[in-house]
């Protein structure tokens, strides 16, 4: 793991990209928000645990797939670099559109009774593991932080740091949105959040497409 620390300049942009991605609204975050607001903190944290499992699944698959491709095909990293850069620019476009849009968060649907622990875990896992954008995002993040010739420990470090952060963020959303005034505060700051996302994704996408890795 000590040799992986030498790649911190490459890992840091990947980590920032992940941090922005994990805190931004998407199907997983909206599920946490809706569950926490409707059924309380415990239910929100339970579905967060399932979502974390889905994220860990895609992270492991992305790292393993990237390592296999790099060992088999010399052009694999170049292809992933182009794909990852274009995907980051696509996220920048979506974030920019969200800045211009005036829509609010979707309304929370009330349910007659609180779901069981098992159903919440499976729901959270299903939401994340069936979302193709999750694997694309992980491929882009690992390609951004793992240059050619980097040891496998770099991918392990990226996954460990990002997934630990993701776990804290998911649980934090569940705790935050089980409070009464959280949704109002989020709505007021939403445009600034989306604007920052658009700017960074654009920077990261261009950096990845123009980098020599």
PDB file of C-alpha atoms in Angstrom, residues 62-207:
ATOM      1  CA  UNK A  62     -14.837  -1.734 -12.256  1.00  0.00           C
ATOM      2  CA  UNK A  63     -11.421  -2.213 -10.625  1.00  0.00           C
ATOM      3  CA  UNK A  64     -11.229  -5.902 -11.520  1.00  0.00           C
ATOM      4  CA  UNK A  65     -12.373  -5.280 -15.072  1.00  0.00           C
ATOM      5  CA  UNK A  66      -9.907  -2.451 -15.560  1.00  0.00           C
ATOM      6  CA  UNK A  67      -7.024  -4.533 -14.243  1.00  0.00           C
ATOM      7  CA  UNK A  68      -7.917  -7.417 -16.584  1.00  0.00           C
ATOM      8  CA  UNK A  69      -8.232  -5.105 -19.597  1.00  0.00           C
ATOM      9  CA  UNK A  70      -4.891  -3.467 -18.888  1.00  0.00           C
ATOM     10  CA  UNK A  71      -3.179  -6.854 -18.714  1.00  0.00           C
ATOM     11  CA  UNK A  72      -4.782  -8.051 -21.962  1.00  0.00           C
ATOM     12  CA  UNK A  73      -5.076  -5.026 -24.252  1.00  0.00           C
ATOM     13  CA  UNK A  74      -2.582  -2.186 -24.565  1.00  0.00           C
ATOM     14  CA  UNK A  75      -5.252   0.211 -25.843  1.00  0.00           C
ATOM     15  CA  UNK A  76      -7.718  -0.550 -23.043  1.00  0.00           C
ATOM     16  CA  UNK A  77      -6.676   2.369 -20.831  1.00  0.00           C
ATOM     17  CA  UNK A  78      -6.802   4.786 -23.753  1.00  0.00           C
ATOM     18  CA  UNK A  79     -10.346   3.650 -24.573  1.00  0.00           C
ATOM     19  CA  UNK A  80     -11.395   3.968 -20.946  1.00  0.00           C
ATOM     20  CA  UNK A  81      -9.791   7.406 -20.772  1.00  0.00           C
ATOM     21  CA  UNK A  82     -11.827   8.624 -23.756  1.00  0.00           C
ATOM     22  CA  UNK A  83     -15.009   7.005 -22.476  1.00  0.00           C
ATOM     23  CA  UNK A  84     -14.511   8.342 -18.958  1.00  0.00           C
ATOM     24  CA  UNK A  85     -13.768  11.856 -20.201  1.00  0.00           C
ATOM     25  CA  UNK A  86     -16.869  11.939 -22.390  1.00  0.00           C
ATOM     26  CA  UNK A  87     -19.000  10.624 -19.542  1.00  0.00           C
ATOM     27  CA  UNK A  88     -17.703  13.327 -17.204  1.00  0.00           C
ATOM     28  CA  UNK A  89     -18.530  15.960 -19.817  1.00  0.00           C
ATOM     29  CA  UNK A  90     -22.009  14.440 -20.099  1.00  0.00           C
ATOM     30  CA  UNK A  91     -22.412  14.812 -16.331  1.00  0.00           C
ATOM     31  CA  UNK A  92     -21.272  18.434 -16.641  1.00  0.00           C
ATOM     32  CA  UNK A  93     -23.968  18.996 -19.275  1.00  0.00           C
ATOM     33  CA  UNK A  94     -26.639  17.430 -17.078  1.00  0.00           C
ATOM     34  CA  UNK A  95     -25.553  19.496 -14.084  1.00  0.00           C
ATOM     35  CA  UNK A  96     -25.604  22.672 -16.195  1.00  0.00           C
ATOM     36  CA  UNK A  97     -29.139  21.851 -17.341  1.00  0.00           C
ATOM     37  CA  UNK A  98     -30.148  21.338 -13.720  1.00  0.00           C
ATOM     38  CA  UNK A  99     -28.805  24.820 -12.881  1.00  0.00           C
ATOM     39  CA  UNK A 100     -31.047  26.359 -15.533  1.00  0.00           C
ATOM     40  CA  UNK A 101     -34.065  24.273 -14.584  1.00  0.00           C
ATOM     41  CA  UNK A 102     -36.397  25.467 -11.873  1.00  0.00           C
ATOM     42  CA  UNK A 103     -37.906  22.106 -10.915  1.00  0.00           C
ATOM     43  CA  UNK A 104     -38.150  21.075  -7.287  1.00  0.00           C
ATOM     44  CA  UNK A 105     -37.384  17.742  -5.703  1.00  0.00           C
ATOM     45  CA  UNK A 106     -39.960  15.092  -6.524  1.00  0.00           C
ATOM     46  CA  UNK A 107     -42.765  14.714  -4.080  1.00  0.00           C
ATOM     47  CA  UNK A 108     -42.477  11.919  -1.558  1.00  0.00           C
ATOM     48  CA  UNK A 109     -45.132   9.247  -1.849  1.00  0.00           C
ATOM     49  CA  UNK A 110     -46.646   8.107   1.402  1.00  0.00           C
ATOM     50  CA  UNK A 111     -46.844   4.406   2.082  1.00  0.00           C
ATOM     51  CA  UNK A 112     -49.312   2.673   4.341  1.00  0.00           C
ATOM     52  CA  UNK A 113     -46.711   0.922   6.493  1.00  0.00           C
ATOM     53  CA  UNK A 114     -42.975   0.966   6.984  1.00  0.00           C
ATOM     54  CA  UNK A 115     -41.086  -1.555   4.796  1.00  0.00           C
ATOM     55  CA  UNK A 116     -39.178  -4.385   6.472  1.00  0.00           C
ATOM     56  CA  UNK A 117     -35.413  -4.343   7.024  1.00  0.00           C
ATOM     57  CA  UNK A 118     -34.870  -6.963   4.307  1.00  0.00           C
ATOM     58  CA  UNK A 119     -37.032  -5.179   1.746  1.00  0.00           C
ATOM     59  CA  UNK A 120     -35.227  -1.876   2.354  1.00  0.00           C
ATOM     60  CA  UNK A 121     -31.804  -3.523   1.970  1.00  0.00           C
ATOM     61  CA  UNK A 122     -32.859  -5.226  -1.260  1.00  0.00           C
ATOM     62  CA  UNK A 123     -34.508  -2.053  -2.553  1.00  0.00           C
ATOM     63  CA  UNK A 124     -31.377   0.011  -1.949  1.00  0.00           C
ATOM     64  CA  UNK A 125     -29.108  -2.614  -3.487  1.00  0.00           C
ATOM     65  CA  UNK A 126     -31.401  -3.003  -6.475  1.00  0.00           C
ATOM     66  CA  UNK A 127     -31.594   0.731  -7.113  1.00  0.00           C
ATOM     67  CA  UNK A 128     -27.812   1.048  -7.327  1.00  0.00           C
ATOM     68  CA  UNK A 129     -26.778  -2.244  -8.890  1.00  0.00           C
ATOM     69  CA  UNK A 130     -29.311  -1.911 -11.736  1.00  0.00           C
ATOM     70  CA  UNK A 131     -28.253   1.654 -12.542  1.00  0.00           C
ATOM     71  CA  UNK A 132     -25.813   1.464 -15.514  1.00  0.00           C
ATOM     72  CA  UNK A 133     -24.554   4.971 -14.742  1.00  0.00           C
ATOM     73  CA  UNK A 134     -22.972   3.639 -11.543  1.00  0.00           C
ATOM     74  CA  UNK A 135     -20.554   1.305 -13.332  1.00  0.00           C
ATOM     75  CA  UNK A 136     -19.772   4.005 -15.909  1.00  0.00           C
ATOM     76  CA  UNK A 137     -18.988   6.466 -13.129  1.00  0.00           C
ATOM     77  CA  UNK A 138     -16.724   3.986 -11.341  1.00  0.00           C
ATOM     78  CA  UNK A 139     -14.878   3.192 -14.564  1.00  0.00           C
ATOM     79  CA  UNK A 140     -14.318   6.912 -15.152  1.00  0.00           C
ATOM     80  CA  UNK A 141     -13.150   7.478 -11.561  1.00  0.00           C
ATOM     81  CA  UNK A 142     -10.705   4.575 -11.545  1.00  0.00           C
ATOM     82  CA  UNK A 143      -9.381   5.468 -15.012  1.00  0.00           C
ATOM     83  CA  UNK A 144      -8.893   9.052 -13.832  1.00  0.00           C
ATOM     84  CA  UNK A 145      -6.983   8.003 -10.707  1.00  0.00           C
ATOM     85  CA  UNK A 146      -5.079   4.974 -12.000  1.00  0.00           C
ATOM     86  CA  UNK A 147      -2.474   5.756 -14.684  1.00  0.00           C
ATOM     87  CA  UNK A 148      -0.888   3.089 -16.846  1.00  0.00           C
ATOM     88  CA  UNK A 149       1.592   0.923 -14.965  1.00  0.00           C
ATOM     89  CA  UNK A 150       0.067   1.676 -11.564  1.00  0.00           C
ATOM     90  CA  UNK A 151       0.000  -1.286  -9.143  1.00  0.00           C
ATOM     91  CA  UNK A 152      -3.261  -2.922  -8.072  1.00  0.00           C
ATOM     92  CA  UNK A 153      -2.861  -1.311  -4.652  1.00  0.00           C
ATOM     93  CA  UNK A 154      -3.792   2.034  -6.252  1.00  0.00           C
ATOM     94  CA  UNK A 155      -7.217   0.674  -7.232  1.00  0.00           C
ATOM     95  CA  UNK A 156      -7.604  -0.804  -3.733  1.00  0.00           C
ATOM     96  CA  UNK A 157      -6.788   2.570  -2.174  1.00  0.00           C
ATOM     97  CA  UNK A 158      -9.238   4.403  -4.459  1.00  0.00           C
ATOM     98  CA  UNK A 159     -12.027   1.943  -3.630  1.00  0.00           C
ATOM     99  CA  UNK A 160     -11.292   1.963   0.113  1.00  0.00           C
ATOM    100  CA  UNK A 161     -11.238   5.761   0.437  1.00  0.00           C
ATOM    101  CA  UNK A 162     -14.190   6.375  -1.896  1.00  0.00           C
ATOM    102  CA  UNK A 163     -16.403   3.654  -0.412  1.00  0.00           C
ATOM    103  CA  UNK A 164     -15.671   4.808   3.135  1.00  0.00           C
ATOM    104  CA  UNK A 165     -16.659   8.316   2.076  1.00  0.00           C
ATOM    105  CA  UNK A 166     -19.737   6.968   0.312  1.00  0.00           C
ATOM    106  CA  UNK A 167     -20.865   5.093   3.426  1.00  0.00           C
ATOM    107  CA  UNK A 168     -20.535   8.247   5.541  1.00  0.00           C
ATOM    108  CA  UNK A 169     -22.356  10.366   2.937  1.00  0.00           C
ATOM    109  CA  UNK A 170     -25.237   7.898   2.511  1.00  0.00           C
ATOM    110  CA  UNK A 171     -25.749   7.621   6.260  1.00  0.00           C
ATOM    111  CA  UNK A 172     -25.384  11.383   6.585  1.00  0.00           C
ATOM    112  CA  UNK A 173     -28.163  11.967   4.064  1.00  0.00           C
ATOM    113  CA  UNK A 174     -30.398   9.574   5.998  1.00  0.00           C
ATOM    114  CA  UNK A 175     -29.733  11.431   9.261  1.00  0.00           C
ATOM    115  CA  UNK A 176     -30.015  14.879   7.683  1.00  0.00           C
ATOM    116  CA  UNK A 177     -33.255  14.370   5.802  1.00  0.00           C
ATOM    117  CA  UNK A 178     -35.006  12.858   8.778  1.00  0.00           C
ATOM    118  CA  UNK A 179     -34.956  16.363  10.292  1.00  0.00           C
ATOM    119  CA  UNK A 180     -37.867  18.747   9.609  1.00  0.00           C
ATOM    120  CA  UNK A 181     -36.127  21.714   7.926  1.00  0.00           C
ATOM    121  CA  UNK A 182     -33.542  19.877   5.807  1.00  0.00           C
ATOM    122  CA  UNK A 183     -35.497  19.766   2.554  1.00  0.00           C
ATOM    123  CA  UNK A 184     -36.120  23.521   2.572  1.00  0.00           C
ATOM    124  CA  UNK A 185     -32.407  24.250   3.100  1.00  0.00           C
ATOM    125  CA  UNK A 186     -31.422  21.879   0.297  1.00  0.00           C
ATOM    126  CA  UNK A 187     -33.845  23.457  -2.159  1.00  0.00           C
ATOM    127  CA  UNK A 188     -32.387  26.907  -1.454  1.00  0.00           C
ATOM    128  CA  UNK A 189     -28.814  25.745  -2.146  1.00  0.00           C
ATOM    129  CA  UNK A 190     -29.563  23.392  -5.016  1.00  0.00           C
ATOM    130  CA  UNK A 191     -28.543  25.712  -7.882  1.00  0.00           C
ATOM    131  CA  UNK A 192     -25.159  26.439  -6.266  1.00  0.00           C
ATOM    132  CA  UNK A 193     -24.539  22.717  -5.765  1.00  0.00           C
ATOM    133  CA  UNK A 194     -25.408  21.915  -9.384  1.00  0.00           C
ATOM    134  CA  UNK A 195     -23.265  24.819 -10.631  1.00  0.00           C
ATOM    135  CA  UNK A 196     -20.213  23.554  -8.746  1.00  0.00           C
ATOM    136  CA  UNK A 197     -20.830  20.064 -10.107  1.00  0.00           C
ATOM    137  CA  UNK A 198     -21.036  21.339 -13.698  1.00  0.00           C
ATOM    138  CA  UNK A 199     -17.767  23.239 -13.386  1.00  0.00           C
ATOM    139  CA  UNK A 200     -15.776  20.408 -11.863  1.00  0.00           C
ATOM    140  CA  UNK A 201     -17.106  17.703 -14.174  1.00  0.00           C
ATOM    141  CA  UNK A 202     -16.181  19.848 -17.161  1.00  0.00           C
ATOM    142  CA  UNK A 203     -12.654  20.356 -15.777  1.00  0.00           C
ATOM    143  CA  UNK A 204     -12.203  16.664 -14.924  1.00  0.00           C
ATOM    144  CA  UNK A 205     -13.537  15.516 -18.301  1.00  0.00           C
ATOM    145  CA  UNK A 206     -11.192  17.781 -20.277  1.00  0.00           C
ATOM    146  CA  UNK A 207      -8.273  16.823 -18.015  1.00  0.00           C
TER     147      UNK A 207
END
